[in-house]
């Protein structure tokens, strides 16, 4: 296990159109070692142990699924892989002692992100759902909507800038979403989680044009980056990875995928920054345990086969 330490530095519109409340019966809403040692001593002296933020990158092969457990015990699931990944996601959550999820986020309606929700919605409780609002004409998307209605899952359409209030110590903010995009990927919900001095950026399948907007509007710097669109060439521009400047980056993809993910130039951009690279294809499920000043990753970084650059900053 590798310990990475950071230097401490000083609305509803689309859903109402698709499935009115009267028909659905669904309530809609508007809307270094020394550091680790010191932290332990402070916890002992105060009589409390600092709780951790856990970010689980579930290996769903060619897709995304991220389970988050907050310090206060609440839970969030961001995407659920494709249809065949659903059973794996449900088992993973139940093995973790989870029977009901406090917050589900469906970043966009591509099957490799929402397909697994068909199993999740059938076999687990869901207290709230945040949806991108982007519609899609597929059987999987239609079944997704049907199960939301059948299970009366309270559903909200995401708005840029909104915060999800799950834990008072963790800020969860929507940095991007756009249901009016013609294509699904640029419509993706992008989330940033901030816990003390640690930041995690979850980029879903957002694309380069969205990255430019993100850089202009927000502080996107983060210690941990979920690499956008499985390492696609349409995302992860040099300007964006420079702005994020992550210490660790996680790729979620299938080793035998037909898309060439991750593309070598994206891997190189991150590796030449000195970023430690992790992959669900190489390591399987990856769990990152985070406290307010450091984090631990339960996997070894993989070697892409070329020379890394020095850490920037």
PDB file of C-alpha atoms in Angstrom:
ATOM      1  CA  UNK A   1       0.000   0.000   0.000  1.00  0.00           C
ATOM      2  CA  UNK A   2       1.373   3.344  -0.928  1.00  0.00           C
ATOM      3  CA  UNK A   3       0.924   6.381   1.252  1.00  0.00           C
ATOM      4  CA  UNK A   4       0.890   9.637  -0.613  1.00  0.00           C
ATOM      5  CA  UNK A   5       1.185  12.760   1.472  1.00  0.00           C
ATOM      6  CA  UNK A   6       0.264  16.204   0.420  1.00  0.00           C
ATOM      7  CA  UNK A   7       2.078  19.323   1.521  1.00  0.00           C
ATOM      8  CA  UNK A   8      -0.370  21.352   3.529  1.00  0.00           C
ATOM      9  CA  UNK A   9      -0.891  24.694   1.836  1.00  0.00           C
ATOM     10  CA  UNK A  10      -1.910  27.898   3.366  1.00  0.00           C
ATOM     11  CA  UNK A  11     -34.678  21.999 -12.772  1.00  0.00           C
ATOM     12  CA  UNK A  12     -36.259  19.626 -12.860  1.00  0.00           C
ATOM     13  CA  UNK A  13     -37.271  20.724 -16.328  1.00  0.00           C
ATOM     14  CA  UNK A  14     -36.212  17.684 -18.309  1.00  0.00           C
ATOM     15  CA  UNK A  15     -37.564  15.101 -15.870  1.00  0.00           C
ATOM     16  CA  UNK A  16     -40.957  16.824 -15.710  1.00  0.00           C
ATOM     17  CA  UNK A  17     -41.128  16.729 -19.491  1.00  0.00           C
ATOM     18  CA  UNK A  18     -40.166  13.067 -19.611  1.00  0.00           C
ATOM     19  CA  UNK A  19     -42.156  11.721 -16.719  1.00  0.00           C
ATOM     20  CA  UNK A  20     -44.567  14.041 -14.925  1.00  0.00           C
ATOM     21  CA  UNK A  21     -45.105  13.574 -11.216  1.00  0.00           C
ATOM     22  CA  UNK A  22     -48.736  12.601 -11.762  1.00  0.00           C
ATOM     23  CA  UNK A  23     -47.769   9.706 -13.979  1.00  0.00           C
ATOM     24  CA  UNK A  24     -44.711   8.704 -12.034  1.00  0.00           C
ATOM     25  CA  UNK A  25     -45.629   9.298  -8.435  1.00  0.00           C
ATOM     26  CA  UNK A  26     -41.983  10.328  -7.954  1.00  0.00           C
ATOM     27  CA  UNK A  27     -41.151  13.294  -5.714  1.00  0.00           C
ATOM     28  CA  UNK A  28     -38.981  15.729  -7.663  1.00  0.00           C
ATOM     29  CA  UNK A  29     -36.877  18.468  -6.115  1.00  0.00           C
ATOM     30  CA  UNK A  30     -35.572  21.838  -7.278  1.00  0.00           C
ATOM     31  CA  UNK A  31     -32.944  22.556  -7.821  1.00  0.00           C
ATOM     32  CA  UNK A  32       4.883  12.814   5.023  1.00  0.00           C
ATOM     33  CA  UNK A  33       4.946  10.174   7.744  1.00  0.00           C
ATOM     34  CA  UNK A  34       5.363  13.001  10.220  1.00  0.00           C
ATOM     35  CA  UNK A  35       2.051  14.380   9.157  1.00  0.00           C
ATOM     36  CA  UNK A  36       0.289  11.069   9.625  1.00  0.00           C
ATOM     37  CA  UNK A  37       1.905  10.631  13.066  1.00  0.00           C
ATOM     38  CA  UNK A  38       0.887  14.107  14.194  1.00  0.00           C
ATOM     39  CA  UNK A  39      -2.658  13.520  13.063  1.00  0.00           C
ATOM     40  CA  UNK A  40      -2.816  10.292  15.090  1.00  0.00           C
ATOM     41  CA  UNK A  41      -1.548  12.014  18.223  1.00  0.00           C
ATOM     42  CA  UNK A  42      -4.116  14.767  17.873  1.00  0.00           C
ATOM     43  CA  UNK A  43      -6.867  12.178  17.514  1.00  0.00           C
ATOM     44  CA  UNK A  44      -5.759  10.330  20.647  1.00  0.00           C
ATOM     45  CA  UNK A  45      -5.522  13.534  22.644  1.00  0.00           C
ATOM     46  CA  UNK A  46      -8.999  14.603  21.580  1.00  0.00           C
ATOM     47  CA  UNK A  47     -10.389  11.172  22.405  1.00  0.00           C
ATOM     48  CA  UNK A  48     -11.714  10.671  18.879  1.00  0.00           C
ATOM     49  CA  UNK A  49     -10.363   8.899  15.835  1.00  0.00           C
ATOM     50  CA  UNK A  50     -10.523  10.806  12.578  1.00  0.00           C
ATOM     51  CA  UNK A  51     -12.892   9.128  10.169  1.00  0.00           C
ATOM     52  CA  UNK A  52     -11.916   8.565   6.560  1.00  0.00           C
ATOM     53  CA  UNK A  53     -13.467   9.282   3.216  1.00  0.00           C
ATOM     54  CA  UNK A  54     -13.367   6.120   1.109  1.00  0.00           C
ATOM     55  CA  UNK A  55     -13.448   6.208  -2.687  1.00  0.00           C
ATOM     56  CA  UNK A  56     -13.886   2.798  -4.321  1.00  0.00           C
ATOM     57  CA  UNK A  57     -13.258   2.455  -8.040  1.00  0.00           C
ATOM     58  CA  UNK A  58     -15.158  -0.741  -8.818  1.00  0.00           C
ATOM     59  CA  UNK A  59     -13.774  -2.797 -11.687  1.00  0.00           C
ATOM     60  CA  UNK A  60     -16.682  -2.896 -14.116  1.00  0.00           C
ATOM     61  CA  UNK A  61     -14.418  -3.476 -17.128  1.00  0.00           C
ATOM     62  CA  UNK A  62     -15.249  -0.974 -19.907  1.00  0.00           C
ATOM     63  CA  UNK A  63     -17.265   1.476 -17.842  1.00  0.00           C
ATOM     64  CA  UNK A  64     -17.355   3.520 -14.661  1.00  0.00           C
ATOM     65  CA  UNK A  65     -18.658   2.816 -11.173  1.00  0.00           C
ATOM     66  CA  UNK A  66     -17.440   4.661  -8.100  1.00  0.00           C
ATOM     67  CA  UNK A  67     -18.693   3.945  -4.585  1.00  0.00           C
ATOM     68  CA  UNK A  68     -18.048   6.574  -1.933  1.00  0.00           C
ATOM     69  CA  UNK A  69     -18.389   6.163   1.816  1.00  0.00           C
ATOM     70  CA  UNK A  70     -18.299   9.412   3.744  1.00  0.00           C
ATOM     71  CA  UNK A  71     -16.716   9.892   7.181  1.00  0.00           C
ATOM     72  CA  UNK A  72     -20.174  10.036   8.770  1.00  0.00           C
ATOM     73  CA  UNK A  73     -21.157   6.706   7.190  1.00  0.00           C
ATOM     74  CA  UNK A  74     -23.363   7.998   4.388  1.00  0.00           C
ATOM     75  CA  UNK A  75     -22.913   6.524   0.931  1.00  0.00           C
ATOM     76  CA  UNK A  76     -22.915   7.608  -2.705  1.00  0.00           C
ATOM     77  CA  UNK A  77     -22.707   5.608  -5.933  1.00  0.00           C
ATOM     78  CA  UNK A  78     -21.550   7.408  -9.068  1.00  0.00           C
ATOM     79  CA  UNK A  79     -22.524   5.326 -12.116  1.00  0.00           C
ATOM     80  CA  UNK A  80     -22.819   1.531 -12.173  1.00  0.00           C
ATOM     81  CA  UNK A  81     -21.120   0.265 -15.326  1.00  0.00           C
ATOM     82  CA  UNK A  82     -23.005  -1.539 -18.078  1.00  0.00           C
ATOM     83  CA  UNK A  83     -25.875  -4.004 -17.728  1.00  0.00           C
ATOM     84  CA  UNK A  84     -23.671  -7.047 -17.104  1.00  0.00           C
ATOM     85  CA  UNK A  85     -21.721  -5.103 -14.443  1.00  0.00           C
ATOM     86  CA  UNK A  86     -24.832  -4.516 -12.351  1.00  0.00           C
ATOM     87  CA  UNK A  87     -24.651  -7.810 -10.440  1.00  0.00           C
ATOM     88  CA  UNK A  88     -20.991  -7.150  -9.580  1.00  0.00           C
ATOM     89  CA  UNK A  89     -21.835  -3.668  -8.286  1.00  0.00           C
ATOM     90  CA  UNK A  90     -24.710  -4.952  -6.145  1.00  0.00           C
ATOM     91  CA  UNK A  91     -22.547  -7.734  -4.684  1.00  0.00           C
ATOM     92  CA  UNK A  92     -19.706  -5.282  -4.021  1.00  0.00           C
ATOM     93  CA  UNK A  93     -22.014  -2.956  -2.110  1.00  0.00           C
ATOM     94  CA  UNK A  94     -23.695  -5.720  -0.134  1.00  0.00           C
ATOM     95  CA  UNK A  95     -20.298  -7.220   0.762  1.00  0.00           C
ATOM     96  CA  UNK A  96     -19.439  -3.752   2.100  1.00  0.00           C
ATOM     97  CA  UNK A  97     -22.523  -3.873   4.311  1.00  0.00           C
ATOM     98  CA  UNK A  98     -24.586  -1.503   2.197  1.00  0.00           C
ATOM     99  CA  UNK A  99     -28.249  -2.272   1.590  1.00  0.00           C
ATOM    100  CA  UNK A 100     -29.463   1.239   0.842  1.00  0.00           C
ATOM    101  CA  UNK A 101     -27.566   4.037  -0.926  1.00  0.00           C
ATOM    102  CA  UNK A 102     -28.009   7.598   0.300  1.00  0.00           C
ATOM    103  CA  UNK A 103     -27.181   9.244  -3.023  1.00  0.00           C
ATOM    104  CA  UNK A 104     -26.899   7.855  -6.532  1.00  0.00           C
ATOM    105  CA  UNK A 105     -25.443   9.932  -9.378  1.00  0.00           C
ATOM    106  CA  UNK A 106     -26.060   9.013 -13.017  1.00  0.00           C
ATOM    107  CA  UNK A 107     -23.511  11.152 -14.829  1.00  0.00           C
ATOM    108  CA  UNK A 108     -24.979  10.645 -18.336  1.00  0.00           C
ATOM    109  CA  UNK A 109     -27.114   8.039 -20.088  1.00  0.00           C
ATOM    110  CA  UNK A 110     -24.493   5.950 -21.909  1.00  0.00           C
ATOM    111  CA  UNK A 111     -25.006   2.248 -21.215  1.00  0.00           C
ATOM    112  CA  UNK A 112     -21.507   1.792 -19.702  1.00  0.00           C
ATOM    113  CA  UNK A 113     -22.506   4.235 -16.971  1.00  0.00           C
ATOM    114  CA  UNK A 114     -26.211   3.603 -16.309  1.00  0.00           C
ATOM    115  CA  UNK A 115     -26.730  -0.005 -17.440  1.00  0.00           C
ATOM    116  CA  UNK A 116     -25.772  -1.429 -14.057  1.00  0.00           C
ATOM    117  CA  UNK A 117     -28.394   0.699 -12.341  1.00  0.00           C
ATOM    118  CA  UNK A 118     -31.049  -1.728 -13.566  1.00  0.00           C
ATOM    119  CA  UNK A 119     -29.706  -4.255 -11.039  1.00  0.00           C
ATOM    120  CA  UNK A 120     -28.990  -1.618  -8.390  1.00  0.00           C
ATOM    121  CA  UNK A 121     -32.512  -0.186  -8.521  1.00  0.00           C
ATOM    122  CA  UNK A 122     -34.010  -3.686  -8.427  1.00  0.00           C
ATOM    123  CA  UNK A 123     -32.001  -5.105  -5.521  1.00  0.00           C
ATOM    124  CA  UNK A 124     -31.028  -2.121  -3.369  1.00  0.00           C
ATOM    125  CA  UNK A 125     -32.672   0.853  -1.753  1.00  0.00           C
ATOM    126  CA  UNK A 126     -31.915   4.272  -3.212  1.00  0.00           C
ATOM    127  CA  UNK A 127     -32.791   7.357  -1.192  1.00  0.00           C
ATOM    128  CA  UNK A 128     -31.981  10.005  -3.807  1.00  0.00           C
ATOM    129  CA  UNK A 129     -30.943  10.137  -7.450  1.00  0.00           C
ATOM    130  CA  UNK A 130     -29.099  12.950  -9.217  1.00  0.00           C
ATOM    131  CA  UNK A 131     -29.498  12.686 -12.988  1.00  0.00           C
ATOM    132  CA  UNK A 132     -27.783  14.659 -15.763  1.00  0.00           C
ATOM    133  CA  UNK A 133     -31.134  15.362 -17.427  1.00  0.00           C
ATOM    134  CA  UNK A 134     -29.735  14.219 -20.775  1.00  0.00           C
ATOM    135  CA  UNK A 135     -32.193  11.960 -22.572  1.00  0.00           C
ATOM    136  CA  UNK A 136     -31.392   8.985 -24.791  1.00  0.00           C
ATOM    137  CA  UNK A 137     -33.375   6.681 -27.062  1.00  0.00           C
ATOM    138  CA  UNK A 138     -32.194   3.244 -25.965  1.00  0.00           C
ATOM    139  CA  UNK A 139     -33.940   0.314 -24.328  1.00  0.00           C
ATOM    140  CA  UNK A 140     -31.518   0.548 -21.405  1.00  0.00           C
ATOM    141  CA  UNK A 141     -32.397   4.189 -20.786  1.00  0.00           C
ATOM    142  CA  UNK A 142     -36.118   3.422 -21.036  1.00  0.00           C
ATOM    143  CA  UNK A 143     -35.760   0.631 -18.464  1.00  0.00           C
ATOM    144  CA  UNK A 144     -33.720   2.959 -16.244  1.00  0.00           C
ATOM    145  CA  UNK A 145     -36.582   5.486 -16.252  1.00  0.00           C
ATOM    146  CA  UNK A 146     -39.163   2.763 -15.671  1.00  0.00           C
ATOM    147  CA  UNK A 147     -37.342   1.464 -12.583  1.00  0.00           C
ATOM    148  CA  UNK A 148     -36.992   4.968 -11.164  1.00  0.00           C
ATOM    149  CA  UNK A 149     -40.758   5.328 -11.434  1.00  0.00           C
ATOM    150  CA  UNK A 150     -41.539   1.831 -10.171  1.00  0.00           C
ATOM    151  CA  UNK A 151     -39.355   2.289  -7.090  1.00  0.00           C
ATOM    152  CA  UNK A 152     -40.446   5.904  -6.570  1.00  0.00           C
ATOM    153  CA  UNK A 153     -36.870   7.123  -6.314  1.00  0.00           C
ATOM    154  CA  UNK A 154     -36.729  10.860  -5.523  1.00  0.00           C
ATOM    155  CA  UNK A 155     -35.001  12.329  -8.561  1.00  0.00           C
ATOM    156  CA  UNK A 156     -33.322  15.655  -9.190  1.00  0.00           C
ATOM    157  CA  UNK A 157     -31.774  17.077 -12.349  1.00  0.00           C
ATOM    158  CA  UNK A 158     -28.241  18.308 -11.676  1.00  0.00           C
ATOM    159  CA  UNK A 159     -27.353  21.984 -11.946  1.00  0.00           C
ATOM    160  CA  UNK A 160     -23.837  23.345 -12.358  1.00  0.00           C
ATOM    161  CA  UNK A 161     -22.492  24.733  -9.093  1.00  0.00           C
ATOM    162  CA  UNK A 162     -24.884  22.857  -6.806  1.00  0.00           C
ATOM    163  CA  UNK A 163     -23.606  21.024  -3.755  1.00  0.00           C
ATOM    164  CA  UNK A 164     -24.659  17.636  -2.429  1.00  0.00           C
ATOM    165  CA  UNK A 165     -25.033  17.742   1.332  1.00  0.00           C
ATOM    166  CA  UNK A 166     -24.052  14.295   2.557  1.00  0.00           C
ATOM    167  CA  UNK A 167     -21.379  15.057   5.181  1.00  0.00           C
ATOM    168  CA  UNK A 168     -20.643  18.406   6.815  1.00  0.00           C
ATOM    169  CA  UNK A 169     -16.900  17.726   6.535  1.00  0.00           C
ATOM    170  CA  UNK A 170     -16.908  16.877   2.814  1.00  0.00           C
ATOM    171  CA  UNK A 171     -17.814  19.355   0.100  1.00  0.00           C
ATOM    172  CA  UNK A 172     -19.330  17.696  -2.956  1.00  0.00           C
ATOM    173  CA  UNK A 173     -19.909  20.076  -5.848  1.00  0.00           C
ATOM    174  CA  UNK A 174     -21.187  19.697  -9.391  1.00  0.00           C
ATOM    175  CA  UNK A 175     -18.632  21.492 -11.576  1.00  0.00           C
ATOM    176  CA  UNK A 176     -20.260  20.660 -14.881  1.00  0.00           C
ATOM    177  CA  UNK A 177     -23.434  19.281 -16.401  1.00  0.00           C
ATOM    178  CA  UNK A 178     -25.310  20.268 -19.556  1.00  0.00           C
ATOM    179  CA  UNK A 179     -28.462  18.415 -20.515  1.00  0.00           C
ATOM    180  CA  UNK A 180     -28.741  20.502 -23.718  1.00  0.00           C
ATOM    181  CA  UNK A 181     -25.669  18.956 -25.334  1.00  0.00           C
ATOM    182  CA  UNK A 182     -26.374  16.999 -28.522  1.00  0.00           C
ATOM    183  CA  UNK A 183     -24.082  14.163 -27.481  1.00  0.00           C
ATOM    184  CA  UNK A 184     -24.031  12.297 -24.174  1.00  0.00           C
ATOM    185  CA  UNK A 185     -20.394  12.613 -23.110  1.00  0.00           C
ATOM    186  CA  UNK A 186     -20.232  16.433 -23.040  1.00  0.00           C
ATOM    187  CA  UNK A 187     -23.403  16.397 -20.934  1.00  0.00           C
ATOM    188  CA  UNK A 188     -21.651  14.457 -18.163  1.00  0.00           C
ATOM    189  CA  UNK A 189     -21.810  15.448 -14.515  1.00  0.00           C
ATOM    190  CA  UNK A 190     -18.348  16.329 -13.179  1.00  0.00           C
ATOM    191  CA  UNK A 191     -17.966  16.171  -9.386  1.00  0.00           C
ATOM    192  CA  UNK A 192     -15.292  17.513  -7.051  1.00  0.00           C
ATOM    193  CA  UNK A 193     -15.001  16.150  -3.513  1.00  0.00           C
ATOM    194  CA  UNK A 194     -13.005  18.165  -0.964  1.00  0.00           C
ATOM    195  CA  UNK A 195     -12.098  16.783   2.461  1.00  0.00           C
ATOM    196  CA  UNK A 196      -9.686  18.910   4.468  1.00  0.00           C
ATOM    197  CA  UNK A 197      -6.643  19.415   2.243  1.00  0.00           C
ATOM    198  CA  UNK A 198      -7.542  16.566  -0.099  1.00  0.00           C
ATOM    199  CA  UNK A 199      -9.470  16.866  -3.358  1.00  0.00           C
ATOM    200  CA  UNK A 200     -10.872  14.208  -5.689  1.00  0.00           C
ATOM    201  CA  UNK A 201     -12.044  15.060  -9.213  1.00  0.00           C
ATOM    202  CA  UNK A 202     -14.499  12.676 -10.873  1.00  0.00           C
ATOM    203  CA  UNK A 203     -14.755  13.597 -14.543  1.00  0.00           C
ATOM    204  CA  UNK A 204     -17.045  10.910 -15.990  1.00  0.00           C
ATOM    205  CA  UNK A 205     -16.822  11.151 -19.817  1.00  0.00           C
ATOM    206  CA  UNK A 206     -16.487  14.922 -20.078  1.00  0.00           C
ATOM    207  CA  UNK A 207     -14.686  16.200 -23.173  1.00  0.00           C
ATOM    208  CA  UNK A 208     -12.023  18.768 -24.048  1.00  0.00           C
ATOM    209  CA  UNK A 209     -14.442  21.616 -24.737  1.00  0.00           C
ATOM    210  CA  UNK A 210     -15.907  21.140 -21.258  1.00  0.00           C
ATOM    211  CA  UNK A 211     -12.420  21.011 -19.759  1.00  0.00           C
ATOM    212  CA  UNK A 212     -11.703  24.505 -21.093  1.00  0.00           C
ATOM    213  CA  UNK A 213     -14.793  25.823 -19.320  1.00  0.00           C
ATOM    214  CA  UNK A 214     -13.907  23.999 -16.119  1.00  0.00           C
ATOM    215  CA  UNK A 215     -10.434  25.569 -16.045  1.00  0.00           C
ATOM    216  CA  UNK A 216     -11.911  29.056 -16.491  1.00  0.00           C
ATOM    217  CA  UNK A 217     -14.673  28.718 -13.905  1.00  0.00           C
ATOM    218  CA  UNK A 218     -13.285  26.503 -11.142  1.00  0.00           C
ATOM    219  CA  UNK A 219     -10.212  25.449  -9.204  1.00  0.00           C
ATOM    220  CA  UNK A 220      -9.828  21.982 -10.677  1.00  0.00           C
ATOM    221  CA  UNK A 221      -6.578  21.102  -8.870  1.00  0.00           C
ATOM    222  CA  UNK A 222      -6.945  17.740  -7.164  1.00  0.00           C
ATOM    223  CA  UNK A 223      -4.704  15.116  -5.597  1.00  0.00           C
ATOM    224  CA  UNK A 224      -6.755  12.312  -7.149  1.00  0.00           C
ATOM    225  CA  UNK A 225      -8.183  12.316 -10.665  1.00  0.00           C
ATOM    226  CA  UNK A 226     -10.582   9.859 -12.229  1.00  0.00           C
ATOM    227  CA  UNK A 227      -9.318  10.088 -15.807  1.00  0.00           C
ATOM    228  CA  UNK A 228     -12.069  11.203 -18.166  1.00  0.00           C
ATOM    229  CA  UNK A 229     -13.692   8.831 -20.649  1.00  0.00           C
ATOM    230  CA  UNK A 230     -11.447   5.864 -19.841  1.00  0.00           C
ATOM    231  CA  UNK A 231      -8.395   7.759 -21.130  1.00  0.00           C
ATOM    232  CA  UNK A 232      -9.877   8.798 -24.463  1.00  0.00           C
ATOM    233  CA  UNK A 233      -8.172  11.232 -26.854  1.00  0.00           C
ATOM    234  CA  UNK A 234     -11.313  13.412 -26.854  1.00  0.00           C
ATOM    235  CA  UNK A 235     -10.672  14.269 -23.199  1.00  0.00           C
ATOM    236  CA  UNK A 236      -7.723  14.873 -20.859  1.00  0.00           C
ATOM    237  CA  UNK A 237      -6.118  17.742 -22.770  1.00  0.00           C
ATOM    238  CA  UNK A 238      -2.644  18.908 -21.793  1.00  0.00           C
ATOM    239  CA  UNK A 239      -4.068  22.156 -20.402  1.00  0.00           C
ATOM    240  CA  UNK A 240      -6.542  20.244 -18.258  1.00  0.00           C
ATOM    241  CA  UNK A 241      -4.131  17.701 -16.781  1.00  0.00           C
ATOM    242  CA  UNK A 242      -1.698  20.560 -16.088  1.00  0.00           C
ATOM    243  CA  UNK A 243      -4.437  22.444 -14.220  1.00  0.00           C
ATOM    244  CA  UNK A 244      -5.496  19.398 -12.200  1.00  0.00           C
ATOM    245  CA  UNK A 245      -1.860  18.334 -11.617  1.00  0.00           C
ATOM    246  CA  UNK A 246      -2.900  15.139  -9.835  1.00  0.00           C
ATOM    247  CA  UNK A 247      -0.651  13.058  -7.606  1.00  0.00           C
ATOM    248  CA  UNK A 248      -2.630   9.946  -8.537  1.00  0.00           C
ATOM    249  CA  UNK A 249      -4.844   9.176 -11.516  1.00  0.00           C
ATOM    250  CA  UNK A 250      -7.221   6.238 -11.938  1.00  0.00           C
ATOM    251  CA  UNK A 251      -8.167   4.801 -15.324  1.00  0.00           C
ATOM    252  CA  UNK A 252     -11.325   2.673 -15.512  1.00  0.00           C
ATOM    253  CA  UNK A 253     -11.418   0.430 -18.587  1.00  0.00           C
ATOM    254  CA  UNK A 254     -11.327  -3.133 -19.908  1.00  0.00           C
ATOM    255  CA  UNK A 255      -7.952  -4.460 -21.024  1.00  0.00           C
ATOM    256  CA  UNK A 256      -9.554  -5.937 -24.161  1.00  0.00           C
ATOM    257  CA  UNK A 257     -11.676  -2.929 -25.139  1.00  0.00           C
ATOM    258  CA  UNK A 258     -12.234  -2.069 -28.800  1.00  0.00           C
ATOM    259  CA  UNK A 259     -11.561   1.668 -28.447  1.00  0.00           C
ATOM    260  CA  UNK A 260      -7.836   1.735 -27.731  1.00  0.00           C
ATOM    261  CA  UNK A 261      -8.421   3.100 -24.230  1.00  0.00           C
ATOM    262  CA  UNK A 262      -6.400   4.547 -22.707  1.00  0.00           C
ATOM    263  CA  UNK A 263      -4.657   6.253 -25.598  1.00  0.00           C
ATOM    264  CA  UNK A 264      -0.854   6.523 -25.177  1.00  0.00           C
ATOM    265  CA  UNK A 265      -0.734  10.316 -25.399  1.00  0.00           C
ATOM    266  CA  UNK A 266      -3.114  10.717 -22.447  1.00  0.00           C
ATOM    267  CA  UNK A 267      -1.121   8.230 -20.376  1.00  0.00           C
ATOM    268  CA  UNK A 268       2.063  10.106 -21.317  1.00  0.00           C
ATOM    269  CA  UNK A 269       0.629  13.505 -20.359  1.00  0.00           C
ATOM    270  CA  UNK A 270      -0.096  12.336 -16.848  1.00  0.00           C
ATOM    271  CA  UNK A 271       3.035  10.211 -16.436  1.00  0.00           C
ATOM    272  CA  UNK A 272       5.283  13.068 -17.536  1.00  0.00           C
ATOM    273  CA  UNK A 273       3.745  15.194 -14.784  1.00  0.00           C
ATOM    274  CA  UNK A 274       5.013  12.626 -12.294  1.00  0.00           C
ATOM    275  CA  UNK A 275       1.502  11.361 -11.603  1.00  0.00           C
ATOM    276  CA  UNK A 276       1.170   7.834 -10.198  1.00  0.00           C
ATOM    277  CA  UNK A 277      -1.075   5.864 -12.550  1.00  0.00           C
ATOM    278  CA  UNK A 278      -3.615   3.270 -11.450  1.00  0.00           C
ATOM    279  CA  UNK A 279      -5.882   1.113 -13.553  1.00  0.00           C
ATOM    280  CA  UNK A 280      -8.857  -1.117 -12.810  1.00  0.00           C
ATOM    281  CA  UNK A 281      -7.765  -3.234 -15.794  1.00  0.00           C
ATOM    282  CA  UNK A 282      -4.415  -3.854 -14.076  1.00  0.00           C
ATOM    283  CA  UNK A 283      -5.458  -3.923 -10.400  1.00  0.00           C
ATOM    284  CA  UNK A 284      -9.162  -4.723 -10.298  1.00  0.00           C
ATOM    285  CA  UNK A 285     -11.097  -2.823  -7.639  1.00  0.00           C
ATOM    286  CA  UNK A 286      -9.141   0.121  -6.244  1.00  0.00           C
ATOM    287  CA  UNK A 287      -9.885   1.662  -2.844  1.00  0.00           C
ATOM    288  CA  UNK A 288      -8.524   5.041  -1.785  1.00  0.00           C
ATOM    289  CA  UNK A 289      -8.809   5.878   1.929  1.00  0.00           C
ATOM    290  CA  UNK A 290      -8.558   9.592   2.584  1.00  0.00           C
ATOM    291  CA  UNK A 291      -8.216  11.693   5.699  1.00  0.00           C
ATOM    292  CA  UNK A 292      -7.874  15.450   5.805  1.00  0.00           C
ATOM    293  CA  UNK A 293      -4.121  15.530   5.107  1.00  0.00           C
ATOM    294  CA  UNK A 294      -3.152  12.309   3.318  1.00  0.00           C
ATOM    295  CA  UNK A 295      -4.436   9.256   1.535  1.00  0.00           C
ATOM    296  CA  UNK A 296      -3.663   5.587   0.986  1.00  0.00           C
ATOM    297  CA  UNK A 297      -4.243   3.553  -2.176  1.00  0.00           C
ATOM    298  CA  UNK A 298      -4.637  -0.227  -1.856  1.00  0.00           C
ATOM    299  CA  UNK A 299      -2.976  -0.937  -5.204  1.00  0.00           C
ATOM    300  CA  UNK A 300       0.377  -0.510  -6.887  1.00  0.00           C
ATOM    301  CA  UNK A 301       0.733   2.008  -9.696  1.00  0.00           C
ATOM    302  CA  UNK A 302       1.326   0.507 -13.096  1.00  0.00           C
ATOM    303  CA  UNK A 303       4.297   1.213 -15.346  1.00  0.00           C
ATOM    304  CA  UNK A 304       3.306   2.430 -18.818  1.00  0.00           C
ATOM    305  CA  UNK A 305       6.817   1.754 -20.104  1.00  0.00           C
ATOM    306  CA  UNK A 306       8.326   5.190 -20.516  1.00  0.00           C
ATOM    307  CA  UNK A 307      10.161   7.671 -18.334  1.00  0.00           C
ATOM    308  CA  UNK A 308       8.100   9.759 -15.900  1.00  0.00           C
ATOM    309  CA  UNK A 309       8.644  13.459 -15.427  1.00  0.00           C
ATOM    310  CA  UNK A 310       9.252  15.283 -12.152  1.00  0.00           C
ATOM    311  CA  UNK A 311       6.282  16.162  -9.963  1.00  0.00           C
ATOM    312  CA  UNK A 312       5.003  19.624 -10.806  1.00  0.00           C
ATOM    313  CA  UNK A 313       4.359  21.659  -7.651  1.00  0.00           C
TER     314      UNK A 313
END
